[in-house]
């Protein structure tokens, strides 16, 4: 269905509800105006319009006949040939059918479960169109670091710099994260890093619960494939999504708990304050330091 098809009437309650919820979904995803599927060449449009108005394909600079006045009626040879006009981009996008979030999440679970390696998982995620964030992000930010890391860190979502680079935690908070890891003797490339959603939310907003649920199966499969000894959730959204807790990050941070994975594996996990929060609240770095020491201890202890 496209937006310029028949407008639903009052008797069309269900269709109207569907259109409204779709528009709300677009709004939540940050879409504020309609756009075409391709890049719109406004210069080509202007040239085509001018050509149509003049009824000729001859460039204005060479169009001496046109200045001869109304007596010189346009001949067939001077009428614009349809193929000479640049095609106009469609004015409205094609709207995908509305699929309920739980169906999208179930589809994501089924797809993620088939990945037998990180390369496969990345390819499956790149093909996945069930999360609206993909439409506004520039790149897929899958994850980086050692594929057999003992420690895996899960952040919230890529920001602007991560979206441009296609890598997680490369901006300011990434640089602080690197220093935090170094402080307990861990090189950044020795750990695995990913996020709860792999596409940047518009304007760096927090991912919605639906976006998080739809992307979560890929993050969980990512953890299953890396098989780390320990998982750290960075910040509240990651903690809520992975550890299934509604408690505040200030209560949860620094407490060891268990992460249950879909394949039945259980891993020790802990929430920590997000580096972006620590940049805003440097006084809280003392809590982060406490948690880092607890993490070091855990990594040093035998399984
Ligand atoms: N913040 C996150 O949670 N993840 C990133 O990749 C970057 C910033």
PDB file of C-alpha atoms and ligand atoms in Angstrom:
ATOM      1  CA  UNK A   1       0.000   0.000   0.000  1.00  0.00           C
ATOM      2  CA  UNK A   2       1.240   3.524  -0.696  1.00  0.00           C
ATOM      3  CA  UNK A   3       0.232   6.704   1.064  1.00  0.00           C
ATOM      4  CA  UNK A   4      -1.268   8.106  -2.146  1.00  0.00           C
ATOM      5  CA  UNK A   5      -3.706   5.245  -2.535  1.00  0.00           C
ATOM      6  CA  UNK A   6      -7.337   5.761  -1.533  1.00  0.00           C
ATOM      7  CA  UNK A   7      -7.629   7.623   1.783  1.00  0.00           C
ATOM      8  CA  UNK A   8      -9.459   5.436   4.324  1.00  0.00           C
ATOM      9  CA  UNK A   9     -12.947   6.676   5.252  1.00  0.00           C
ATOM     10  CA  UNK A  10     -14.690   6.561   8.639  1.00  0.00           C
ATOM     11  CA  UNK A  11     -16.030   3.122   7.716  1.00  0.00           C
ATOM     12  CA  UNK A  12     -12.507   1.922   7.196  1.00  0.00           C
ATOM     13  CA  UNK A  13     -11.643   1.878  10.908  1.00  0.00           C
ATOM     14  CA  UNK A  14      -9.046  -0.874  10.741  1.00  0.00           C
ATOM     15  CA  UNK A  15      -7.258   0.560   7.709  1.00  0.00           C
ATOM     16  CA  UNK A  16      -7.239   4.017   9.296  1.00  0.00           C
ATOM     17  CA  UNK A  17      -5.802   2.554  12.527  1.00  0.00           C
ATOM     18  CA  UNK A  18      -3.129   0.754  10.529  1.00  0.00           C
ATOM     19  CA  UNK A  19      -2.161   3.935   8.678  1.00  0.00           C
ATOM     20  CA  UNK A  20      -2.112   5.918  11.926  1.00  0.00           C
ATOM     21  CA  UNK A  21       0.048   3.394  13.740  1.00  0.00           C
ATOM     22  CA  UNK A  22       2.399   3.296  10.766  1.00  0.00           C
ATOM     23  CA  UNK A  23       2.720   7.079  10.794  1.00  0.00           C
ATOM     24  CA  UNK A  24       3.334   6.992  14.563  1.00  0.00           C
ATOM     25  CA  UNK A  25       6.017   4.378  13.999  1.00  0.00           C
ATOM     26  CA  UNK A  26       7.668   6.578  11.361  1.00  0.00           C
ATOM     27  CA  UNK A  27       7.539   9.498  13.766  1.00  0.00           C
ATOM     28  CA  UNK A  28       9.162   7.418  16.523  1.00  0.00           C
ATOM     29  CA  UNK A  29      11.879   6.401  14.054  1.00  0.00           C
ATOM     30  CA  UNK A  30      12.609  10.076  13.402  1.00  0.00           C
ATOM     31  CA  UNK A  31      10.986  10.398   9.960  1.00  0.00           C
ATOM     32  CA  UNK A  32       9.618  13.910   9.706  1.00  0.00           C
ATOM     33  CA  UNK A  33       8.882  14.251   5.978  1.00  0.00           C
ATOM     34  CA  UNK A  34       8.114  12.039   3.004  1.00  0.00           C
ATOM     35  CA  UNK A  35      10.974  11.212   0.660  1.00  0.00           C
ATOM     36  CA  UNK A  36      11.491   9.104  -2.455  1.00  0.00           C
ATOM     37  CA  UNK A  37      13.304   5.787  -2.609  1.00  0.00           C
ATOM     38  CA  UNK A  38      16.221   7.301  -4.487  1.00  0.00           C
ATOM     39  CA  UNK A  39      18.170  10.538  -4.362  1.00  0.00           C
ATOM     40  CA  UNK A  40      16.105  13.327  -5.861  1.00  0.00           C
ATOM     41  CA  UNK A  41      17.942  15.456  -8.443  1.00  0.00           C
ATOM     42  CA  UNK A  42      16.252  18.845  -8.085  1.00  0.00           C
ATOM     43  CA  UNK A  43      18.409  20.372 -10.870  1.00  0.00           C
ATOM     44  CA  UNK A  44      17.209  17.719 -13.337  1.00  0.00           C
ATOM     45  CA  UNK A  45      13.614  18.379 -12.289  1.00  0.00           C
ATOM     46  CA  UNK A  46      13.991  22.118 -12.856  1.00  0.00           C
ATOM     47  CA  UNK A  47      15.541  21.538 -16.277  1.00  0.00           C
ATOM     48  CA  UNK A  48      12.733  19.129 -17.210  1.00  0.00           C
ATOM     49  CA  UNK A  49      10.081  21.616 -16.078  1.00  0.00           C
ATOM     50  CA  UNK A  50      11.678  24.413 -18.073  1.00  0.00           C
ATOM     51  CA  UNK A  51      11.826  22.176 -21.133  1.00  0.00           C
ATOM     52  CA  UNK A  52       8.165  21.268 -20.763  1.00  0.00           C
ATOM     53  CA  UNK A  53       7.141  24.923 -20.408  1.00  0.00           C
ATOM     54  CA  UNK A  54       9.053  25.905 -23.526  1.00  0.00           C
ATOM     55  CA  UNK A  55       7.852  22.847 -25.437  1.00  0.00           C
ATOM     56  CA  UNK A  56      11.378  22.285 -26.724  1.00  0.00           C
ATOM     57  CA  UNK A  57      14.449  20.225 -25.910  1.00  0.00           C
ATOM     58  CA  UNK A  58      16.862  22.816 -27.293  1.00  0.00           C
ATOM     59  CA  UNK A  59      19.078  24.481 -24.713  1.00  0.00           C
ATOM     60  CA  UNK A  60      17.944  28.078 -23.963  1.00  0.00           C
ATOM     61  CA  UNK A  61      21.325  29.429 -25.096  1.00  0.00           C
ATOM     62  CA  UNK A  62      20.886  27.909 -28.581  1.00  0.00           C
ATOM     63  CA  UNK A  63      17.128  28.329 -28.846  1.00  0.00           C
ATOM     64  CA  UNK A  64      17.054  31.210 -31.337  1.00  0.00           C
ATOM     65  CA  UNK A  65      13.814  29.974 -32.955  1.00  0.00           C
ATOM     66  CA  UNK A  66      11.975  30.282 -29.654  1.00  0.00           C
ATOM     67  CA  UNK A  67      12.685  34.011 -29.622  1.00  0.00           C
ATOM     68  CA  UNK A  68      11.018  34.364 -33.030  1.00  0.00           C
ATOM     69  CA  UNK A  69       7.642  34.730 -31.273  1.00  0.00           C
ATOM     70  CA  UNK A  70       4.273  32.998 -31.361  1.00  0.00           C
ATOM     71  CA  UNK A  71       4.167  32.813 -35.175  1.00  0.00           C
ATOM     72  CA  UNK A  72       6.734  30.016 -35.152  1.00  0.00           C
ATOM     73  CA  UNK A  73       4.580  27.143 -33.884  1.00  0.00           C
ATOM     74  CA  UNK A  74       6.573  24.235 -32.403  1.00  0.00           C
ATOM     75  CA  UNK A  75       7.188  21.514 -34.956  1.00  0.00           C
ATOM     76  CA  UNK A  76       7.107  17.818 -34.123  1.00  0.00           C
ATOM     77  CA  UNK A  77      10.889  17.730 -34.235  1.00  0.00           C
ATOM     78  CA  UNK A  78      11.080  20.388 -31.520  1.00  0.00           C
ATOM     79  CA  UNK A  79       8.638  18.731 -29.161  1.00  0.00           C
ATOM     80  CA  UNK A  80      10.411  17.199 -26.187  1.00  0.00           C
ATOM     81  CA  UNK A  81      11.130  13.537 -26.663  1.00  0.00           C
ATOM     82  CA  UNK A  82       9.983  11.596 -23.585  1.00  0.00           C
ATOM     83  CA  UNK A  83      13.303   9.796 -23.341  1.00  0.00           C
ATOM     84  CA  UNK A  84      15.228  13.097 -23.250  1.00  0.00           C
ATOM     85  CA  UNK A  85      13.602  14.094 -19.957  1.00  0.00           C
ATOM     86  CA  UNK A  86      15.225  12.931 -16.779  1.00  0.00           C
ATOM     87  CA  UNK A  87      12.815  10.674 -14.900  1.00  0.00           C
ATOM     88  CA  UNK A  88      11.262  12.268 -11.851  1.00  0.00           C
ATOM     89  CA  UNK A  89      11.747  10.414  -8.584  1.00  0.00           C
ATOM     90  CA  UNK A  90       8.538   9.125  -7.001  1.00  0.00           C
ATOM     91  CA  UNK A  91       7.164  11.703  -4.603  1.00  0.00           C
ATOM     92  CA  UNK A  92       6.040   9.244  -1.925  1.00  0.00           C
ATOM     93  CA  UNK A  93       7.831   6.202  -0.551  1.00  0.00           C
ATOM     94  CA  UNK A  94       6.475   2.723  -0.865  1.00  0.00           C
ATOM     95  CA  UNK A  95       5.288   1.698   2.593  1.00  0.00           C
ATOM     96  CA  UNK A  96       6.131  -1.770   3.800  1.00  0.00           C
ATOM     97  CA  UNK A  97       3.242  -3.844   5.104  1.00  0.00           C
ATOM     98  CA  UNK A  98       2.673  -3.353   8.822  1.00  0.00           C
ATOM     99  CA  UNK A  99       4.091  -6.334  10.700  1.00  0.00           C
ATOM    100  CA  UNK A 100       3.535  -6.578  14.473  1.00  0.00           C
ATOM    101  CA  UNK A 101       6.664  -6.198  16.620  1.00  0.00           C
ATOM    102  CA  UNK A 102       6.319  -9.646  18.195  1.00  0.00           C
ATOM    103  CA  UNK A 103       6.266 -11.211  14.727  1.00  0.00           C
ATOM    104  CA  UNK A 104       9.413  -9.263  13.799  1.00  0.00           C
ATOM    105  CA  UNK A 105      11.103 -10.366  17.045  1.00  0.00           C
ATOM    106  CA  UNK A 106      10.153 -14.013  16.384  1.00  0.00           C
ATOM    107  CA  UNK A 107      11.546 -13.692  12.859  1.00  0.00           C
ATOM    108  CA  UNK A 108      14.759 -12.198  14.284  1.00  0.00           C
ATOM    109  CA  UNK A 109      15.074 -15.111  16.748  1.00  0.00           C
ATOM    110  CA  UNK A 110      14.635 -17.676  13.978  1.00  0.00           C
ATOM    111  CA  UNK A 111      17.187 -15.958  11.735  1.00  0.00           C
ATOM    112  CA  UNK A 112      19.767 -15.373  14.487  1.00  0.00           C
ATOM    113  CA  UNK A 113      19.592 -19.013  15.613  1.00  0.00           C
ATOM    114  CA  UNK A 114      20.745 -20.200  12.169  1.00  0.00           C
ATOM    115  CA  UNK A 115      24.086 -18.328  12.338  1.00  0.00           C
ATOM    116  CA  UNK A 116      26.974 -20.713  12.939  1.00  0.00           C
ATOM    117  CA  UNK A 117      29.724 -18.083  12.918  1.00  0.00           C
ATOM    118  CA  UNK A 118      30.137 -14.353  13.458  1.00  0.00           C
ATOM    119  CA  UNK A 119      30.553 -13.856   9.705  1.00  0.00           C
ATOM    120  CA  UNK A 120      27.233 -15.605   9.107  1.00  0.00           C
ATOM    121  CA  UNK A 121      25.548 -13.616  11.872  1.00  0.00           C
ATOM    122  CA  UNK A 122      26.781 -10.347  10.403  1.00  0.00           C
ATOM    123  CA  UNK A 123      25.508 -11.314   6.940  1.00  0.00           C
ATOM    124  CA  UNK A 124      22.094 -12.315   8.345  1.00  0.00           C
ATOM    125  CA  UNK A 125      21.849  -9.044  10.246  1.00  0.00           C
ATOM    126  CA  UNK A 126      22.823  -7.060   7.146  1.00  0.00           C
ATOM    127  CA  UNK A 127      19.914  -8.679   5.278  1.00  0.00           C
ATOM    128  CA  UNK A 128      17.423  -8.171   8.111  1.00  0.00           C
ATOM    129  CA  UNK A 129      14.881  -5.408   7.461  1.00  0.00           C
ATOM    130  CA  UNK A 130      12.659  -5.906  10.508  1.00  0.00           C
ATOM    131  CA  UNK A 131      14.066  -2.996  12.538  1.00  0.00           C
ATOM    132  CA  UNK A 132      13.156   0.523  11.427  1.00  0.00           C
ATOM    133  CA  UNK A 133      16.490   1.917  12.670  1.00  0.00           C
ATOM    134  CA  UNK A 134      18.176   0.408   9.643  1.00  0.00           C
ATOM    135  CA  UNK A 135      16.381   2.886   7.382  1.00  0.00           C
ATOM    136  CA  UNK A 136      17.898   5.954   9.034  1.00  0.00           C
ATOM    137  CA  UNK A 137      21.370   4.660   9.926  1.00  0.00           C
ATOM    138  CA  UNK A 138      24.288   4.951   7.540  1.00  0.00           C
ATOM    139  CA  UNK A 139      26.003   1.685   8.461  1.00  0.00           C
ATOM    140  CA  UNK A 140      25.531  -1.539  10.331  1.00  0.00           C
ATOM    141  CA  UNK A 141      27.632  -1.504  13.501  1.00  0.00           C
ATOM    142  CA  UNK A 142      28.039  -5.194  14.209  1.00  0.00           C
ATOM    143  CA  UNK A 143      30.829  -5.373  16.768  1.00  0.00           C
ATOM    144  CA  UNK A 144      34.590  -5.663  16.988  1.00  0.00           C
ATOM    145  CA  UNK A 145      37.440  -7.148  18.993  1.00  0.00           C
ATOM    146  CA  UNK A 146      38.607 -10.705  19.586  1.00  0.00           C
ATOM    147  CA  UNK A 147      36.198 -13.346  18.284  1.00  0.00           C
ATOM    148  CA  UNK A 148      37.125 -15.671  21.164  1.00  0.00           C
ATOM    149  CA  UNK A 149      37.353 -12.987  23.853  1.00  0.00           C
ATOM    150  CA  UNK A 150      37.064 -13.895  27.534  1.00  0.00           C
ATOM    151  CA  UNK A 151      35.234 -10.634  28.168  1.00  0.00           C
ATOM    152  CA  UNK A 152      32.320  -9.270  26.147  1.00  0.00           C
ATOM    153  CA  UNK A 153      30.921  -5.750  26.616  1.00  0.00           C
ATOM    154  CA  UNK A 154      27.467  -4.775  25.394  1.00  0.00           C
ATOM    155  CA  UNK A 155      26.634  -1.086  25.022  1.00  0.00           C
ATOM    156  CA  UNK A 156      23.408   0.655  24.104  1.00  0.00           C
ATOM    157  CA  UNK A 157      23.522   1.785  20.477  1.00  0.00           C
ATOM    158  CA  UNK A 158      25.946   3.307  17.994  1.00  0.00           C
ATOM    159  CA  UNK A 159      26.290   7.073  18.038  1.00  0.00           C
ATOM    160  CA  UNK A 160      27.223   9.405  15.192  1.00  0.00           C
ATOM    161  CA  UNK A 161      30.908   8.479  15.035  1.00  0.00           C
ATOM    162  CA  UNK A 162      30.162   4.757  15.283  1.00  0.00           C
ATOM    163  CA  UNK A 163      27.572   5.105  12.504  1.00  0.00           C
ATOM    164  CA  UNK A 164      30.165   6.747  10.261  1.00  0.00           C
ATOM    165  CA  UNK A 165      32.932   4.269  11.126  1.00  0.00           C
ATOM    166  CA  UNK A 166      30.777   1.112  11.231  1.00  0.00           C
ATOM    167  CA  UNK A 167      32.528   0.177  14.528  1.00  0.00           C
ATOM    168  CA  UNK A 168      31.245   0.308  18.119  1.00  0.00           C
ATOM    169  CA  UNK A 169      32.664   2.672  20.746  1.00  0.00           C
ATOM    170  CA  UNK A 170      35.020   4.723  18.604  1.00  0.00           C
ATOM    171  CA  UNK A 171      33.872   8.175  19.776  1.00  0.00           C
ATOM    172  CA  UNK A 172      34.534   9.983  23.058  1.00  0.00           C
ATOM    173  CA  UNK A 173      32.901   7.323  25.209  1.00  0.00           C
ATOM    174  CA  UNK A 174      34.831   4.671  23.279  1.00  0.00           C
ATOM    175  CA  UNK A 175      38.104   6.389  24.117  1.00  0.00           C
ATOM    176  CA  UNK A 176      37.144   6.465  27.792  1.00  0.00           C
ATOM    177  CA  UNK A 177      36.157   2.785  27.592  1.00  0.00           C
ATOM    178  CA  UNK A 178      39.616   1.967  26.196  1.00  0.00           C
ATOM    179  CA  UNK A 179      41.257   3.761  29.135  1.00  0.00           C
ATOM    180  CA  UNK A 180      39.005   1.947  31.616  1.00  0.00           C
ATOM    181  CA  UNK A 181      40.010  -1.408  30.140  1.00  0.00           C
ATOM    182  CA  UNK A 182      43.698  -0.464  30.083  1.00  0.00           C
ATOM    183  CA  UNK A 183      43.440   0.450  33.776  1.00  0.00           C
ATOM    184  CA  UNK A 184      42.818  -3.221  34.568  1.00  0.00           C
ATOM    185  CA  UNK A 185      45.363  -4.505  32.077  1.00  0.00           C
ATOM    186  CA  UNK A 186      43.021  -5.281  29.163  1.00  0.00           C
ATOM    187  CA  UNK A 187      43.775  -4.196  25.608  1.00  0.00           C
ATOM    188  CA  UNK A 188      40.673  -3.080  23.734  1.00  0.00           C
ATOM    189  CA  UNK A 189      41.258  -5.568  20.911  1.00  0.00           C
ATOM    190  CA  UNK A 190      41.458  -8.472  23.383  1.00  0.00           C
ATOM    191  CA  UNK A 191      37.789  -8.029  24.367  1.00  0.00           C
ATOM    192  CA  UNK A 192      34.635  -8.260  22.232  1.00  0.00           C
ATOM    193  CA  UNK A 193      32.396  -5.192  22.002  1.00  0.00           C
ATOM    194  CA  UNK A 194      28.880  -4.880  20.604  1.00  0.00           C
ATOM    195  CA  UNK A 195      25.580  -3.068  21.295  1.00  0.00           C
ATOM    196  CA  UNK A 196      21.959  -4.011  22.005  1.00  0.00           C
ATOM    197  CA  UNK A 197      20.968  -2.464  18.645  1.00  0.00           C
ATOM    198  CA  UNK A 198      23.355  -2.401  15.662  1.00  0.00           C
ATOM    199  CA  UNK A 199      21.999   0.734  13.985  1.00  0.00           C
ATOM    200  CA  UNK A 200      22.237   4.331  15.232  1.00  0.00           C
ATOM    201  CA  UNK A 201      18.873   5.660  16.456  1.00  0.00           C
ATOM    202  CA  UNK A 202      18.096   9.052  14.865  1.00  0.00           C
ATOM    203  CA  UNK A 203      19.468  11.932  16.923  1.00  0.00           C
ATOM    204  CA  UNK A 204      21.100   9.402  19.311  1.00  0.00           C
ATOM    205  CA  UNK A 205      17.803   8.803  21.080  1.00  0.00           C
ATOM    206  CA  UNK A 206      17.429   5.712  23.267  1.00  0.00           C
ATOM    207  CA  UNK A 207      16.210   2.713  21.234  1.00  0.00           C
ATOM    208  CA  UNK A 208      12.517   1.981  21.836  1.00  0.00           C
ATOM    209  CA  UNK A 209      11.584  -1.235  23.695  1.00  0.00           C
ATOM    210  CA  UNK A 210      10.300  -2.658  20.383  1.00  0.00           C
ATOM    211  CA  UNK A 211      13.550  -1.877  18.534  1.00  0.00           C
ATOM    212  CA  UNK A 212      15.520  -3.429  21.384  1.00  0.00           C
ATOM    213  CA  UNK A 213      13.391  -6.609  21.466  1.00  0.00           C
ATOM    214  CA  UNK A 214      13.633  -7.016  17.697  1.00  0.00           C
ATOM    215  CA  UNK A 215      17.441  -6.689  17.679  1.00  0.00           C
ATOM    216  CA  UNK A 216      18.110  -8.578  20.923  1.00  0.00           C
ATOM    217  CA  UNK A 217      18.210 -12.095  19.369  1.00  0.00           C
ATOM    218  CA  UNK A 218      21.185 -11.019  17.242  1.00  0.00           C
ATOM    219  CA  UNK A 219      23.053  -9.660  20.276  1.00  0.00           C
ATOM    220  CA  UNK A 220      22.350 -12.846  22.265  1.00  0.00           C
ATOM    221  CA  UNK A 221      23.514 -15.024  19.366  1.00  0.00           C
ATOM    222  CA  UNK A 222      26.621 -12.824  19.110  1.00  0.00           C
ATOM    223  CA  UNK A 223      27.383 -13.668  22.756  1.00  0.00           C
ATOM    224  CA  UNK A 224      26.651 -17.381  22.188  1.00  0.00           C
ATOM    225  CA  UNK A 225      29.102 -17.486  19.273  1.00  0.00           C
ATOM    226  CA  UNK A 226      31.912 -15.638  21.099  1.00  0.00           C
ATOM    227  CA  UNK A 227      31.380 -17.748  24.281  1.00  0.00           C
ATOM    228  CA  UNK A 228      33.045 -15.260  26.670  1.00  0.00           C
ATOM    229  CA  UNK A 229      33.650 -16.135  30.329  1.00  0.00           C
ATOM    230  CA  UNK A 230      32.089 -12.865  31.473  1.00  0.00           C
ATOM    231  CA  UNK A 231      29.584 -10.343  30.044  1.00  0.00           C
ATOM    232  CA  UNK A 232      29.425  -6.674  31.047  1.00  0.00           C
ATOM    233  CA  UNK A 233      26.325  -4.587  30.274  1.00  0.00           C
ATOM    234  CA  UNK A 234      27.278  -0.952  29.814  1.00  0.00           C
ATOM    235  CA  UNK A 235      24.506   1.372  30.971  1.00  0.00           C
ATOM    236  CA  UNK A 236      20.848   1.015  31.733  1.00  0.00           C
ATOM    237  CA  UNK A 237      19.290   0.060  28.327  1.00  0.00           C
ATOM    238  CA  UNK A 238      21.773  -2.778  27.820  1.00  0.00           C
ATOM    239  CA  UNK A 239      21.279  -3.980  31.417  1.00  0.00           C
ATOM    240  CA  UNK A 240      17.491  -3.925  31.110  1.00  0.00           C
ATOM    241  CA  UNK A 241      17.535  -5.757  27.801  1.00  0.00           C
ATOM    242  CA  UNK A 242      20.052  -8.463  28.667  1.00  0.00           C
ATOM    243  CA  UNK A 243      19.497  -8.991  32.374  1.00  0.00           C
ATOM    244  CA  UNK A 244      15.718  -8.538  32.192  1.00  0.00           C
ATOM    245  CA  UNK A 245      15.580  -6.260  35.215  1.00  0.00           C
ATOM    246  CA  UNK A 246      13.571  -3.122  35.817  1.00  0.00           C
ATOM    247  CA  UNK A 247      15.779  -2.037  38.716  1.00  0.00           C
ATOM    248  CA  UNK A 248      17.783   1.162  38.239  1.00  0.00           C
ATOM    249  CA  UNK A 249      21.378   0.973  37.019  1.00  0.00           C
ATOM    250  CA  UNK A 250      22.604   2.521  40.288  1.00  0.00           C
ATOM    251  CA  UNK A 251      21.222  -0.456  42.228  1.00  0.00           C
ATOM    252  CA  UNK A 252      22.257  -3.075  39.691  1.00  0.00           C
ATOM    253  CA  UNK A 253      25.796  -1.942  38.865  1.00  0.00           C
ATOM    254  CA  UNK A 254      28.620  -3.870  40.443  1.00  0.00           C
ATOM    255  CA  UNK A 255      26.411  -6.900  41.309  1.00  0.00           C
ATOM    256  CA  UNK A 256      27.180 -10.231  39.688  1.00  0.00           C
ATOM    257  CA  UNK A 257      24.205 -11.985  38.181  1.00  0.00           C
ATOM    258  CA  UNK A 258      23.520 -14.609  35.509  1.00  0.00           C
ATOM    259  CA  UNK A 259      22.820 -14.010  31.852  1.00  0.00           C
ATOM    260  CA  UNK A 260      20.568 -16.717  30.359  1.00  0.00           C
ATOM    261  CA  UNK A 261      21.182 -17.311  26.669  1.00  0.00           C
ATOM    262  CA  UNK A 262      18.657 -18.881  24.248  1.00  0.00           C
ATOM    263  CA  UNK A 263      20.891 -21.951  23.741  1.00  0.00           C
ATOM    264  CA  UNK A 264      20.687 -22.727  27.478  1.00  0.00           C
ATOM    265  CA  UNK A 265      24.128 -21.383  28.389  1.00  0.00           C
ATOM    266  CA  UNK A 266      24.426 -19.281  31.521  1.00  0.00           C
ATOM    267  CA  UNK A 267      27.195 -16.705  31.902  1.00  0.00           C
ATOM    268  CA  UNK A 268      28.297 -14.485  34.783  1.00  0.00           C
ATOM    269  CA  UNK A 269      27.248 -10.925  34.002  1.00  0.00           C
ATOM    270  CA  UNK A 270      27.476  -7.530  35.647  1.00  0.00           C
ATOM    271  CA  UNK A 271      26.134  -4.057  34.889  1.00  0.00           C
ATOM    272  CA  UNK A 272      28.486  -1.102  34.866  1.00  0.00           C
ATOM    273  CA  UNK A 273      27.985   2.621  34.371  1.00  0.00           C
ATOM    274  CA  UNK A 274      28.125   3.677  30.730  1.00  0.00           C
ATOM    275  CA  UNK A 275      31.260   5.639  29.734  1.00  0.00           C
ATOM    276  CA  UNK A 276      29.046   8.377  28.220  1.00  0.00           C
ATOM    277  CA  UNK A 277      27.444   8.813  31.672  1.00  0.00           C
ATOM    278  CA  UNK A 278      30.891   8.924  33.296  1.00  0.00           C
ATOM    279  CA  UNK A 279      31.899  11.694  30.891  1.00  0.00           C
ATOM    280  CA  UNK A 280      28.905  13.710  32.093  1.00  0.00           C
ATOM    281  CA  UNK A 281      29.324  12.743  35.753  1.00  0.00           C
ATOM    282  CA  UNK A 282      33.082  12.325  36.361  1.00  0.00           C
ATOM    283  CA  UNK A 283      32.542  12.020  40.123  1.00  0.00           C
ATOM    284  CA  UNK A 284      30.945   8.628  39.479  1.00  0.00           C
ATOM    285  CA  UNK A 285      34.201   7.251  38.085  1.00  0.00           C
ATOM    286  CA  UNK A 286      35.018   6.013  41.593  1.00  0.00           C
ATOM    287  CA  UNK A 287      32.047   3.591  41.300  1.00  0.00           C
ATOM    288  CA  UNK A 288      33.246   2.515  37.873  1.00  0.00           C
ATOM    289  CA  UNK A 289      36.714   1.882  39.296  1.00  0.00           C
ATOM    290  CA  UNK A 290      35.213  -0.352  41.994  1.00  0.00           C
ATOM    291  CA  UNK A 291      33.355  -2.331  39.321  1.00  0.00           C
ATOM    292  CA  UNK A 292      36.451  -2.613  37.156  1.00  0.00           C
ATOM    293  CA  UNK A 293      38.390  -4.104  40.080  1.00  0.00           C
ATOM    294  CA  UNK A 294      35.573  -6.619  40.642  1.00  0.00           C
ATOM    295  CA  UNK A 295      35.744  -7.499  36.961  1.00  0.00           C
ATOM    296  CA  UNK A 296      39.527  -7.985  37.096  1.00  0.00           C
ATOM    297  CA  UNK A 297      39.107 -10.261  40.101  1.00  0.00           C
ATOM    298  CA  UNK A 298      36.483 -12.323  38.295  1.00  0.00           C
ATOM    299  CA  UNK A 299      38.665 -12.720  35.220  1.00  0.00           C
ATOM    300  CA  UNK A 300      41.612 -13.783  37.389  1.00  0.00           C
ATOM    301  CA  UNK A 301      39.582 -16.377  39.295  1.00  0.00           C
ATOM    302  CA  UNK A 302      39.448 -19.920  37.902  1.00  0.00           C
ATOM    303  CA  UNK A 303      36.075 -20.974  36.383  1.00  0.00           C
TER     304      UNK A 303
HETATM  305  N1  LIG B   1      27.588   4.276  23.085  1.00  0.00           N
HETATM  306  C1  LIG B   1      27.176   3.007  22.995  1.00  0.00           C
HETATM  307  O1  LIG B   1      26.391   2.532  23.809  1.00  0.00           O
HETATM  308  N2  LIG B   1      27.644   2.268  22.008  1.00  0.00           N
HETATM  309  C2  LIG B   1      28.504   2.717  21.100  1.00  0.00           C
HETATM  310  O2  LIG B   1      28.907   1.975  20.207  1.00  0.00           O
HETATM  311  C3  LIG B   1      28.924   4.057  21.215  1.00  0.00           C
HETATM  312  C4  LIG B   1      28.460   4.814  22.208  1.00  0.00           C
END
